[in-house]
């Protein structure tokens, strides 16, 4: 039962492996105790037995994920089994995600397993699919069904431009501004604009007065560096890549009300005004710092424009902020033999004056605001944790100026040759982009009494939760501050990370070239959205989710419901006489609908998607049990029953057409067109009601999704795998008698690598918690993955010769 619950959670309900493993706690403890008690390597002795194979095969889909912690001796047993020839062959053939469609389909047909009381998987807050129905649930659902579309709110669309409306729920949504100097990959897209878009679409379906703004972040060192690389001016780089970003987001159906940029006159005016107010209120400090100056260029050099010899490991091409070889963070003036990347001259350290935001002085304003926000707003756990760690460690003055040419000028004598640091300047872009959208921008940004502000971002949480709020609090101009801060973790690519230079991973401009529809990309990215922990894009899992959830579950149900109306009832919704079985379906759908609302109101976008799929799963089971294709050929009573089942099913499909809109807007529009859903029904209420009444005529029904074949997926995996993910070619067959013996695994080496993996993992977590730049985090994650691969090879040493035989 525990294994069934864990597999159902992983493959059907889409939980992470770590979440699914919660159901295995007692069982895994028993296995570990058994191994320890016997003192043997395997369950029945010192050699593998049928028991080992059966237990390993059952647990492998869950335990294969590194996120599932295993204690000794269970860890050693699982690794020994996984590395054996027979088990490796079985895993490659049937147990990896791309081969689990048949098992998933089988589990979908079984009654959902019931978790034990207290099991993490069974909390009612997160999952209502198995909750027992009460008489009150059923009675309320039947009453709502009978009310029809009259109980739904009337669809409302705001006039242009969208402005706050007194008495309405006014929602201002921003997503972290993507850097203009690169092409966003799938992780960037889900980490900011796609997540915010799904929430914005949900808000509009609720008739909330919603404005969603975003734009490219265009100032700073990264832009100057990219301009030098491509031989263009910073302005030309910004124009080029702003168009690239806009085109990508358009293809992904991101529904911005306005997509702007930070290199505008409004940005300069608003940023300088906030600075002047901070200066007047005594929240700006001056200090002298040592910085490298290049005589050849006649300028102070930003960290990215300097390289030299690492003071720690003597690597000769260390960057001005970090050494790529040893990973240590570096102050540019610490480099030995530094050289300017622009002209090759050797820069020298000189003192230079800079301006600092006095965060310690602003803390007395920040703390009360944070406490109010955390009490009344919706902040993800990682956003709260990172913010608390910054405050716990003590706020320090933060430098807000840079010796650059490309940025917002500093309007203060003695500093007019400098620009504002991008992380003081960039968040103000939310305001200036809104100002470019409407001259009445202050009705959104200086109206905290009427406006709720939600921010969605992937990294740099402290700048959104500490630096930016401190800037607005210190300006003391009645600014609207963020109420809800939604931060995701990171989306990796297969077993590595995205790299444009190495051709690893899918980037936004490549997704359309795959031939896979934009809505399928949206669905999968939102399905694996890293809400509580890092997740990974997997081609095999994309194929599995497309074929099982979209094609066989959602698409199959909607197509069957519509086709039954067309084939058996001439395209007209038949009359319905509901039975207690139908009433229970109405109640079950209503529970899922309400859970969908509860989750999306808290921006738990991935978890809410499970509710949509649960509804279609209930619908498929309802059709399968009642068999309308058989009953239509029977007695009058059977034909009436076929009509009822068909009518109820097509109304469930109509509800799903609206529920999927935040996730797959094009698919939603296609379903609504096929069912000829009345416009007044394209809105979300909290009850499931009959919107397609008897006599309603549907349109032409056609399949919504296509199957992804393994050959096509294999080709795409190879195409986007670069050099990083290509497995080594297998060695040619060798004569066993002439093959040299392989050295046995070195326990001390394994122990050393295990410690290094743990240490590097702590390093990555500390960087994330401190709000370090994504480039630094990526570098450390890459080292962690390399160490894990090295550890795997060390653990595998000594078994290679046997495997080759």
mmCIF file of C-alpha atoms in Angstrom, residues 23-395:
data_model
loop_
_atom_site.group_PDB
_atom_site.id
_atom_site.type_symbol
_atom_site.label_atom_id
_atom_site.label_comp_id
_atom_site.label_asym_id
_atom_site.label_seq_id
_atom_site.Cartn_x
_atom_site.Cartn_y
_atom_site.Cartn_z
ATOM 1 C CA UNK A 23 4.480 7.705 2.019
ATOM 2 C CA UNK A 24 7.402 5.270 2.200
ATOM 3 C CA UNK A 25 8.841 6.415 5.508
ATOM 4 C CA UNK A 26 7.750 3.441 7.619
ATOM 5 C CA UNK A 27 8.448 0.894 4.875
ATOM 6 C CA UNK A 28 11.945 2.259 4.189
ATOM 7 C CA UNK A 29 12.677 2.231 7.896
ATOM 8 C CA UNK A 30 11.669 -1.440 8.066
ATOM 9 C CA UNK A 31 13.934 -2.341 5.117
ATOM 10 C CA UNK A 32 16.855 -0.462 6.651
ATOM 11 C CA UNK A 33 16.361 -2.168 10.018
ATOM 12 C CA UNK A 34 16.165 -5.555 8.314
ATOM 13 C CA UNK A 35 19.456 -4.997 6.473
ATOM 14 C CA UNK A 36 21.173 -3.720 9.610
ATOM 15 C CA UNK A 37 19.832 -6.542 11.730
ATOM 16 C CA UNK A 38 20.978 -9.242 9.328
ATOM 17 C CA UNK A 39 24.303 -7.568 8.660
ATOM 18 C CA UNK A 40 24.056 -8.608 5.016
ATOM 19 C CA UNK A 41 24.398 -6.660 1.796
ATOM 20 C CA UNK A 42 21.034 -7.819 0.452
ATOM 21 C CA UNK A 43 17.588 -8.564 1.830
ATOM 22 C CA UNK A 44 17.953 -12.346 2.041
ATOM 23 C CA UNK A 45 21.714 -12.740 2.364
ATOM 24 C CA UNK A 46 24.989 -11.746 0.761
ATOM 25 C CA UNK A 47 23.757 -12.254 -2.806
ATOM 26 C CA UNK A 48 20.864 -10.754 -4.745
ATOM 27 C CA UNK A 49 17.562 -12.582 -4.589
ATOM 28 C CA UNK A 50 14.100 -12.257 -6.079
ATOM 29 C CA UNK A 51 13.130 -10.206 -3.010
ATOM 30 C CA UNK A 52 15.805 -7.603 -3.781
ATOM 31 C CA UNK A 53 14.737 -7.330 -7.417
ATOM 32 C CA UNK A 54 11.021 -6.974 -6.607
ATOM 33 C CA UNK A 55 11.531 -4.394 -3.857
ATOM 34 C CA UNK A 56 14.118 -2.432 -5.868
ATOM 35 C CA UNK A 57 11.941 -2.377 -9.010
ATOM 36 C CA UNK A 58 8.967 -1.134 -6.997
ATOM 37 C CA UNK A 59 10.886 1.656 -5.304
ATOM 38 C CA UNK A 60 13.198 2.734 -8.129
ATOM 39 C CA UNK A 61 10.926 5.357 -9.808
ATOM 40 C CA UNK A 62 10.746 7.225 -6.486
ATOM 41 C CA UNK A 63 14.165 6.615 -4.926
ATOM 42 C CA UNK A 64 16.166 7.322 -8.107
ATOM 43 C CA UNK A 65 15.812 11.066 -7.445
ATOM 44 C CA UNK A 66 18.775 12.539 -5.529
ATOM 45 C CA UNK A 67 16.333 14.739 -3.610
ATOM 46 C CA UNK A 68 15.155 11.663 -1.661
ATOM 47 C CA UNK A 69 17.523 11.165 1.292
ATOM 48 C CA UNK A 70 18.400 7.558 2.181
ATOM 49 C CA UNK A 71 20.175 6.436 5.318
ATOM 50 C CA UNK A 72 22.683 3.611 5.536
ATOM 51 C CA UNK A 73 22.551 0.684 4.983
ATOM 52 C CA UNK A 74 19.561 1.347 2.709
ATOM 53 C CA UNK A 75 21.585 3.772 0.577
ATOM 54 C CA UNK A 76 24.313 1.196 -0.112
ATOM 55 C CA UNK A 77 21.750 -1.516 -0.891
ATOM 56 C CA UNK A 78 19.888 0.719 -3.342
ATOM 57 C CA UNK A 79 23.089 1.797 -5.101
ATOM 58 C CA UNK A 80 24.337 -1.788 -5.351
ATOM 59 C CA UNK A 81 21.079 -2.900 -6.915
ATOM 60 C CA UNK A 82 20.931 0.082 -9.288
ATOM 61 C CA UNK A 83 24.471 -0.532 -10.522
ATOM 62 C CA UNK A 84 23.973 -4.241 -11.218
ATOM 63 C CA UNK A 85 23.740 -5.289 -14.855
ATOM 64 C CA UNK A 86 20.217 -6.660 -14.729
ATOM 65 C CA UNK A 87 18.797 -3.722 -12.816
ATOM 66 C CA UNK A 88 20.518 -1.142 -15.018
ATOM 67 C CA UNK A 89 19.067 -2.888 -18.053
ATOM 68 C CA UNK A 90 15.601 -2.937 -16.496
ATOM 69 C CA UNK A 91 15.818 0.730 -15.539
ATOM 70 C CA UNK A 92 16.896 1.731 -19.051
ATOM 71 C CA UNK A 93 14.134 -0.356 -20.622
ATOM 72 C CA UNK A 94 11.056 0.226 -18.474
ATOM 73 C CA UNK A 95 11.650 2.201 -15.274
ATOM 74 C CA UNK A 96 12.919 5.603 -16.380
ATOM 75 C CA UNK A 97 10.328 8.393 -16.798
ATOM 76 C CA UNK A 98 10.115 8.116 -20.589
ATOM 77 C CA UNK A 99 9.102 4.437 -20.293
ATOM 78 C CA UNK A 100 6.527 4.697 -17.519
ATOM 79 C CA UNK A 101 3.480 5.623 -19.621
ATOM 80 C CA UNK A 102 1.917 2.162 -19.316
ATOM 81 C CA UNK A 103 2.344 2.081 -15.544
ATOM 82 C CA UNK A 104 0.950 5.601 -15.292
ATOM 83 C CA UNK A 105 -2.049 4.685 -17.452
ATOM 84 C CA UNK A 106 -2.662 1.610 -15.280
ATOM 85 C CA UNK A 107 -2.517 3.639 -12.076
ATOM 86 C CA UNK A 108 -4.944 6.174 -13.537
ATOM 87 C CA UNK A 109 -7.530 3.429 -14.022
ATOM 88 C CA UNK A 110 -7.246 2.161 -10.426
ATOM 89 C CA UNK A 111 -9.219 3.665 -7.540
ATOM 90 C CA UNK A 112 -7.010 6.275 -5.865
ATOM 91 C CA UNK A 113 -5.146 4.781 -2.870
ATOM 92 C CA UNK A 114 -6.053 6.186 0.519
ATOM 93 C CA UNK A 115 -3.163 7.569 2.585
ATOM 94 C CA UNK A 116 -2.800 6.738 6.230
ATOM 95 C CA UNK A 117 -3.856 9.429 8.713
ATOM 96 C CA UNK A 118 -1.093 11.945 9.232
ATOM 97 C CA UNK A 119 0.721 11.102 6.010
ATOM 98 C CA UNK A 120 2.067 14.257 4.357
ATOM 99 C CA UNK A 121 0.469 13.199 1.093
ATOM 100 C CA UNK A 122 -2.938 13.060 2.663
ATOM 101 C CA UNK A 123 -3.398 16.587 3.960
ATOM 102 C CA UNK A 124 -6.764 17.943 2.955
ATOM 103 C CA UNK A 125 -5.312 21.376 2.264
ATOM 104 C CA UNK A 126 -3.185 20.052 -0.592
ATOM 105 C CA UNK A 127 -5.374 17.328 -2.048
ATOM 106 C CA UNK A 128 -9.123 16.828 -2.002
ATOM 107 C CA UNK A 129 -9.257 14.141 -4.689
ATOM 108 C CA UNK A 130 -9.639 11.347 -2.135
ATOM 109 C CA UNK A 131 -11.604 13.183 0.538
ATOM 110 C CA UNK A 132 -14.812 11.456 1.571
ATOM 111 C CA UNK A 133 -17.918 13.329 0.439
ATOM 112 C CA UNK A 134 -20.480 14.474 2.996
ATOM 113 C CA UNK A 135 -24.219 14.793 2.510
ATOM 114 C CA UNK A 136 -23.785 18.549 2.733
ATOM 115 C CA UNK A 137 -21.209 18.484 -0.093
ATOM 116 C CA UNK A 138 -23.609 16.580 -2.344
ATOM 117 C CA UNK A 139 -26.666 18.672 -1.509
ATOM 118 C CA UNK A 140 -24.835 21.962 -2.123
ATOM 119 C CA UNK A 141 -23.445 20.702 -5.438
ATOM 120 C CA UNK A 142 -26.890 19.597 -6.670
ATOM 121 C CA UNK A 143 -28.418 22.947 -5.730
ATOM 122 C CA UNK A 144 -25.677 24.886 -7.536
ATOM 123 C CA UNK A 145 -26.013 22.710 -10.646
ATOM 124 C CA UNK A 146 -29.702 23.542 -10.910
ATOM 125 C CA UNK A 147 -29.108 27.294 -10.805
ATOM 126 C CA UNK A 148 -27.338 27.325 -14.172
ATOM 127 C CA UNK A 149 -25.196 30.186 -15.466
ATOM 128 C CA UNK A 150 -27.237 32.672 -13.425
ATOM 129 C CA UNK A 151 -25.015 32.005 -10.397
ATOM 130 C CA UNK A 152 -21.856 32.945 -12.286
ATOM 131 C CA UNK A 153 -20.518 36.498 -12.029
ATOM 132 C CA UNK A 154 -20.985 38.589 -15.136
ATOM 133 C CA UNK A 155 -17.788 38.745 -17.217
ATOM 134 C CA UNK A 156 -16.091 42.133 -16.932
ATOM 135 C CA UNK A 157 -13.226 43.646 -18.850
ATOM 136 C CA UNK A 158 -11.607 46.919 -17.778
ATOM 137 C CA UNK A 159 -11.370 49.838 -20.199
ATOM 138 C CA UNK A 160 -8.010 50.910 -21.598
ATOM 139 C CA UNK A 161 -5.796 51.966 -19.962
ATOM 140 C CA UNK A 162 -6.395 49.715 -16.977
ATOM 141 C CA UNK A 163 -6.651 51.916 -13.878
ATOM 142 C CA UNK A 164 -7.672 51.204 -10.279
ATOM 143 C CA UNK A 165 -11.422 51.178 -9.691
ATOM 144 C CA UNK A 166 -12.789 52.117 -6.297
ATOM 145 C CA UNK A 167 -14.659 49.269 -4.666
ATOM 146 C CA UNK A 168 -13.042 46.584 -6.832
ATOM 147 C CA UNK A 169 -10.118 44.313 -6.111
ATOM 148 C CA UNK A 170 -7.248 46.060 -7.902
ATOM 149 C CA UNK A 171 -4.316 43.766 -8.593
ATOM 150 C CA UNK A 172 -0.975 45.063 -9.894
ATOM 151 C CA UNK A 173 1.301 42.230 -11.058
ATOM 152 C CA UNK A 174 4.967 42.534 -11.937
ATOM 153 C CA UNK A 175 7.449 39.847 -12.838
ATOM 154 C CA UNK A 176 11.199 40.153 -12.421
ATOM 155 C CA UNK A 177 12.532 42.154 -15.347
ATOM 156 C CA UNK A 178 14.533 39.824 -17.629
ATOM 157 C CA UNK A 179 18.050 40.920 -18.473
ATOM 158 C CA UNK A 180 18.123 42.281 -22.000
ATOM 159 C CA UNK A 181 21.612 41.022 -22.813
ATOM 160 C CA UNK A 182 20.718 37.371 -23.401
ATOM 161 C CA UNK A 183 18.066 35.023 -24.742
ATOM 162 C CA UNK A 184 15.904 33.580 -21.947
ATOM 163 C CA UNK A 185 15.906 29.822 -21.490
ATOM 164 C CA UNK A 186 13.034 27.722 -20.161
ATOM 165 C CA UNK A 187 14.141 28.247 -16.561
ATOM 166 C CA UNK A 188 14.096 32.027 -16.989
ATOM 167 C CA UNK A 189 10.671 31.874 -18.607
ATOM 168 C CA UNK A 190 8.988 29.800 -15.897
ATOM 169 C CA UNK A 191 10.850 31.688 -13.172
ATOM 170 C CA UNK A 192 9.309 35.043 -13.992
ATOM 171 C CA UNK A 193 7.017 35.894 -16.904
ATOM 172 C CA UNK A 194 5.127 32.595 -17.379
ATOM 173 C CA UNK A 195 4.292 32.154 -13.704
ATOM 174 C CA UNK A 196 3.109 35.738 -13.445
ATOM 175 C CA UNK A 197 1.082 35.342 -16.648
ATOM 176 C CA UNK A 198 -0.757 32.284 -15.314
ATOM 177 C CA UNK A 199 -1.672 34.210 -12.178
ATOM 178 C CA UNK A 200 -2.691 37.324 -14.126
ATOM 179 C CA UNK A 201 -4.980 35.244 -16.331
ATOM 180 C CA UNK A 202 -6.548 33.683 -13.249
ATOM 181 C CA UNK A 203 -7.127 37.132 -11.730
ATOM 182 C CA UNK A 204 -8.898 38.296 -14.885
ATOM 183 C CA UNK A 205 -11.102 35.185 -14.868
ATOM 184 C CA UNK A 206 -12.123 36.213 -11.352
ATOM 185 C CA UNK A 207 -13.140 39.679 -12.610
ATOM 186 C CA UNK A 208 -10.383 41.295 -10.574
ATOM 187 C CA UNK A 209 -9.188 44.579 -12.035
ATOM 188 C CA UNK A 210 -5.734 43.422 -13.083
ATOM 189 C CA UNK A 211 -2.713 45.157 -14.590
ATOM 190 C CA UNK A 212 0.304 43.033 -15.557
ATOM 191 C CA UNK A 213 3.456 44.932 -16.532
ATOM 192 C CA UNK A 214 6.978 43.811 -17.282
ATOM 193 C CA UNK A 215 9.906 44.795 -19.489
ATOM 194 C CA UNK A 216 13.572 44.295 -20.202
ATOM 195 C CA UNK A 217 16.207 45.371 -17.679
ATOM 196 C CA UNK A 218 18.644 47.234 -19.929
ATOM 197 C CA UNK A 219 21.192 49.163 -17.872
ATOM 198 C CA UNK A 220 24.387 47.936 -16.222
ATOM 199 C CA UNK A 221 27.682 46.180 -16.765
ATOM 200 C CA UNK A 222 26.198 43.128 -18.451
ATOM 201 C CA UNK A 223 24.844 45.261 -21.280
ATOM 202 C CA UNK A 224 28.150 47.065 -21.794
ATOM 203 C CA UNK A 225 29.965 43.703 -21.821
ATOM 204 C CA UNK A 226 27.563 42.257 -24.396
ATOM 205 C CA UNK A 227 27.945 45.362 -26.541
ATOM 206 C CA UNK A 228 31.734 44.957 -26.559
ATOM 207 C CA UNK A 229 31.384 41.252 -27.455
ATOM 208 C CA UNK A 230 29.111 41.959 -30.425
ATOM 209 C CA UNK A 231 30.739 45.199 -31.576
ATOM 210 C CA UNK A 232 27.553 47.218 -31.040
ATOM 211 C CA UNK A 233 26.627 50.166 -28.886
ATOM 212 C CA UNK A 234 24.705 49.486 -25.663
ATOM 213 C CA UNK A 235 21.619 51.082 -27.230
ATOM 214 C CA UNK A 236 21.873 48.819 -30.278
ATOM 215 C CA UNK A 237 22.246 45.761 -28.022
ATOM 216 C CA UNK A 238 19.155 46.794 -26.051
ATOM 217 C CA UNK A 239 17.092 47.369 -29.178
ATOM 218 C CA UNK A 240 18.177 44.022 -30.631
ATOM 219 C CA UNK A 241 17.483 41.876 -27.583
ATOM 220 C CA UNK A 242 14.356 43.717 -26.468
ATOM 221 C CA UNK A 243 12.816 42.663 -29.785
ATOM 222 C CA UNK A 244 14.039 39.082 -29.221
ATOM 223 C CA UNK A 245 12.436 38.960 -25.768
ATOM 224 C CA UNK A 246 9.174 40.482 -26.971
ATOM 225 C CA UNK A 247 8.933 37.950 -29.801
ATOM 226 C CA UNK A 248 9.585 35.002 -27.475
ATOM 227 C CA UNK A 249 6.996 36.084 -24.932
ATOM 228 C CA UNK A 250 4.482 36.742 -27.696
ATOM 229 C CA UNK A 251 4.957 33.162 -28.931
ATOM 230 C CA UNK A 252 4.452 31.828 -25.397
ATOM 231 C CA UNK A 253 1.171 33.799 -25.169
ATOM 232 C CA UNK A 254 2.309 35.974 -22.253
ATOM 233 C CA UNK A 255 -0.557 38.417 -21.721
ATOM 234 C CA UNK A 256 1.246 41.568 -20.619
ATOM 235 C CA UNK A 257 -0.882 44.669 -20.500
ATOM 236 C CA UNK A 258 2.375 46.412 -21.315
ATOM 237 C CA UNK A 259 5.892 45.122 -21.999
ATOM 238 C CA UNK A 260 8.354 47.981 -21.783
ATOM 239 C CA UNK A 261 11.995 48.661 -21.005
ATOM 240 C CA UNK A 262 14.093 50.562 -18.484
ATOM 241 C CA UNK A 263 16.046 52.828 -20.861
ATOM 242 C CA UNK A 264 13.429 55.593 -20.957
ATOM 243 C CA UNK A 265 13.062 59.201 -19.875
ATOM 244 C CA UNK A 266 10.429 58.134 -17.323
ATOM 245 C CA UNK A 267 12.953 55.768 -15.735
ATOM 246 C CA UNK A 268 15.475 58.568 -15.345
ATOM 247 C CA UNK A 269 12.928 60.987 -13.880
ATOM 248 C CA UNK A 270 11.373 58.571 -11.364
ATOM 249 C CA UNK A 271 14.679 57.008 -10.299
ATOM 250 C CA UNK A 272 16.311 60.394 -9.752
ATOM 251 C CA UNK A 273 13.264 61.655 -7.831
ATOM 252 C CA UNK A 274 13.374 58.681 -5.436
ATOM 253 C CA UNK A 275 17.110 59.221 -4.961
ATOM 254 C CA UNK A 276 16.660 62.943 -4.245
ATOM 255 C CA UNK A 277 14.008 62.117 -1.626
ATOM 256 C CA UNK A 278 16.261 59.526 0.025
ATOM 257 C CA UNK A 279 19.102 62.051 0.049
ATOM 258 C CA UNK A 280 16.903 64.771 1.550
ATOM 259 C CA UNK A 281 15.698 62.410 4.307
ATOM 260 C CA UNK A 282 19.240 61.441 5.271
ATOM 261 C CA UNK A 283 19.256 57.880 3.946
ATOM 262 C CA UNK A 284 22.246 58.264 1.564
ATOM 263 C CA UNK A 285 25.867 57.959 2.682
ATOM 264 C CA UNK A 286 29.186 58.702 0.933
ATOM 265 C CA UNK A 287 32.265 56.535 1.254
ATOM 266 C CA UNK A 288 35.583 55.889 -0.473
ATOM 267 C CA UNK A 289 36.419 52.505 -1.979
ATOM 268 C CA UNK A 290 39.425 51.142 -3.841
ATOM 269 C CA UNK A 291 38.690 50.301 -7.457
ATOM 270 C CA UNK A 292 40.772 49.383 -10.496
ATOM 271 C CA UNK A 293 41.315 52.221 -12.956
ATOM 272 C CA UNK A 294 42.493 51.728 -16.543
ATOM 273 C CA UNK A 295 44.648 54.519 -17.900
ATOM 274 C CA UNK A 296 44.235 53.186 -21.432
ATOM 275 C CA UNK A 297 40.451 53.470 -21.294
ATOM 276 C CA UNK A 298 40.477 56.484 -18.986
ATOM 277 C CA UNK A 299 37.867 54.952 -16.676
ATOM 278 C CA UNK A 300 37.266 52.898 -13.553
ATOM 279 C CA UNK A 301 36.557 49.303 -14.474
ATOM 280 C CA UNK A 302 33.542 47.286 -13.458
ATOM 281 C CA UNK A 303 34.330 43.762 -12.211
ATOM 282 C CA UNK A 304 33.301 42.185 -15.519
ATOM 283 C CA UNK A 305 35.877 44.254 -17.396
ATOM 284 C CA UNK A 306 38.806 42.878 -15.369
ATOM 285 C CA UNK A 307 40.582 39.542 -15.376
ATOM 286 C CA UNK A 308 43.839 38.349 -13.895
ATOM 287 C CA UNK A 309 45.514 35.714 -11.726
ATOM 288 C CA UNK A 310 43.433 34.294 -8.879
ATOM 289 C CA UNK A 311 45.006 35.113 -5.484
ATOM 290 C CA UNK A 312 43.809 31.747 -4.139
ATOM 291 C CA UNK A 313 44.607 29.148 -6.824
ATOM 292 C CA UNK A 314 46.772 31.093 -9.330
ATOM 293 C CA UNK A 315 44.323 30.490 -12.189
ATOM 294 C CA UNK A 316 45.394 33.076 -14.785
ATOM 295 C CA UNK A 317 41.957 33.886 -16.237
ATOM 296 C CA UNK A 318 40.009 34.642 -13.076
ATOM 297 C CA UNK A 319 37.220 37.208 -13.435
ATOM 298 C CA UNK A 320 36.996 40.377 -11.391
ATOM 299 C CA UNK A 321 34.246 38.966 -9.190
ATOM 300 C CA UNK A 322 34.920 35.215 -9.069
ATOM 301 C CA UNK A 323 37.423 32.546 -10.089
ATOM 302 C CA UNK A 324 35.898 29.959 -12.371
ATOM 303 C CA UNK A 325 38.497 27.369 -11.373
ATOM 304 C CA UNK A 326 38.394 27.386 -7.583
ATOM 305 C CA UNK A 327 35.023 29.114 -7.240
ATOM 306 C CA UNK A 328 36.180 31.670 -4.669
ATOM 307 C CA UNK A 329 34.532 35.103 -4.698
ATOM 308 C CA UNK A 330 37.077 37.830 -5.439
ATOM 309 C CA UNK A 331 37.336 41.558 -5.015
ATOM 310 C CA UNK A 332 38.803 42.838 -8.290
ATOM 311 C CA UNK A 333 41.605 44.722 -6.519
ATOM 312 C CA UNK A 334 42.814 41.382 -5.064
ATOM 313 C CA UNK A 335 43.657 39.977 -8.524
ATOM 314 C CA UNK A 336 47.334 39.495 -9.295
ATOM 315 C CA UNK A 337 48.541 40.921 -12.608
ATOM 316 C CA UNK A 338 45.117 42.370 -13.445
ATOM 317 C CA UNK A 339 44.407 43.377 -17.023
ATOM 318 C CA UNK A 340 41.647 45.343 -18.676
ATOM 319 C CA UNK A 341 39.468 43.157 -20.926
ATOM 320 C CA UNK A 342 38.689 46.160 -23.109
ATOM 321 C CA UNK A 343 42.185 47.322 -24.054
ATOM 322 C CA UNK A 344 44.632 44.891 -22.401
ATOM 323 C CA UNK A 345 46.346 47.515 -20.220
ATOM 324 C CA UNK A 346 47.206 46.815 -16.593
ATOM 325 C CA UNK A 347 44.847 48.794 -14.346
ATOM 326 C CA UNK A 348 45.891 50.214 -10.986
ATOM 327 C CA UNK A 349 43.922 50.563 -7.760
ATOM 328 C CA UNK A 350 42.700 54.079 -7.035
ATOM 329 C CA UNK A 351 40.317 55.497 -4.456
ATOM 330 C CA UNK A 352 36.902 56.542 -5.741
ATOM 331 C CA UNK A 353 33.848 58.009 -4.035
ATOM 332 C CA UNK A 354 30.523 56.138 -4.091
ATOM 333 C CA UNK A 355 27.033 56.575 -2.648
ATOM 334 C CA UNK A 356 25.424 54.061 -0.292
ATOM 335 C CA UNK A 357 21.818 53.439 0.753
ATOM 336 C CA UNK A 358 21.780 53.497 4.556
ATOM 337 C CA UNK A 359 19.902 50.239 5.111
ATOM 338 C CA UNK A 360 20.651 50.061 8.863
ATOM 339 C CA UNK A 361 18.946 53.430 9.344
ATOM 340 C CA UNK A 362 15.975 52.278 7.240
ATOM 341 C CA UNK A 363 15.589 49.008 9.129
ATOM 342 C CA UNK A 364 13.282 50.599 11.698
ATOM 343 C CA UNK A 365 10.856 51.324 8.855
ATOM 344 C CA UNK A 366 11.406 48.020 7.091
ATOM 345 C CA UNK A 367 10.756 45.701 10.026
ATOM 346 C CA UNK A 368 7.185 46.831 10.850
ATOM 347 C CA UNK A 369 6.271 46.760 7.167
ATOM 348 C CA UNK A 370 7.622 43.212 6.771
ATOM 349 C CA UNK A 371 5.695 41.994 9.810
ATOM 350 C CA UNK A 372 2.464 43.426 8.392
ATOM 351 C CA UNK A 373 3.174 41.888 4.984
ATOM 352 C CA UNK A 374 3.929 38.457 6.380
ATOM 353 C CA UNK A 375 0.791 38.568 8.507
ATOM 354 C CA UNK A 376 -1.582 39.600 5.718
ATOM 355 C CA UNK A 377 0.177 38.889 2.406
ATOM 356 C CA UNK A 378 1.322 35.830 0.531
ATOM 357 C CA UNK A 379 5.088 35.321 0.525
ATOM 358 C CA UNK A 380 6.618 32.034 -0.501
ATOM 359 C CA UNK A 381 8.680 30.219 2.116
ATOM 360 C CA UNK A 382 11.966 30.841 0.317
ATOM 361 C CA UNK A 383 11.208 34.578 0.007
ATOM 362 C CA UNK A 384 10.573 34.769 3.761
ATOM 363 C CA UNK A 385 13.649 32.693 4.594
ATOM 364 C CA UNK A 386 16.038 34.705 2.425
ATOM 365 C CA UNK A 387 14.661 37.998 3.744
ATOM 366 C CA UNK A 388 14.927 36.872 7.373
ATOM 367 C CA UNK A 389 18.507 35.704 6.837
ATOM 368 C CA UNK A 390 19.481 39.105 5.466
ATOM 369 C CA UNK A 391 17.978 40.882 8.452
ATOM 370 C CA UNK A 392 19.324 38.333 10.947
ATOM 371 C CA UNK A 393 22.853 38.802 9.629
ATOM 372 C CA UNK A 394 22.508 42.565 10.010
ATOM 373 C CA UNK A 395 21.768 45.062 7.260
#
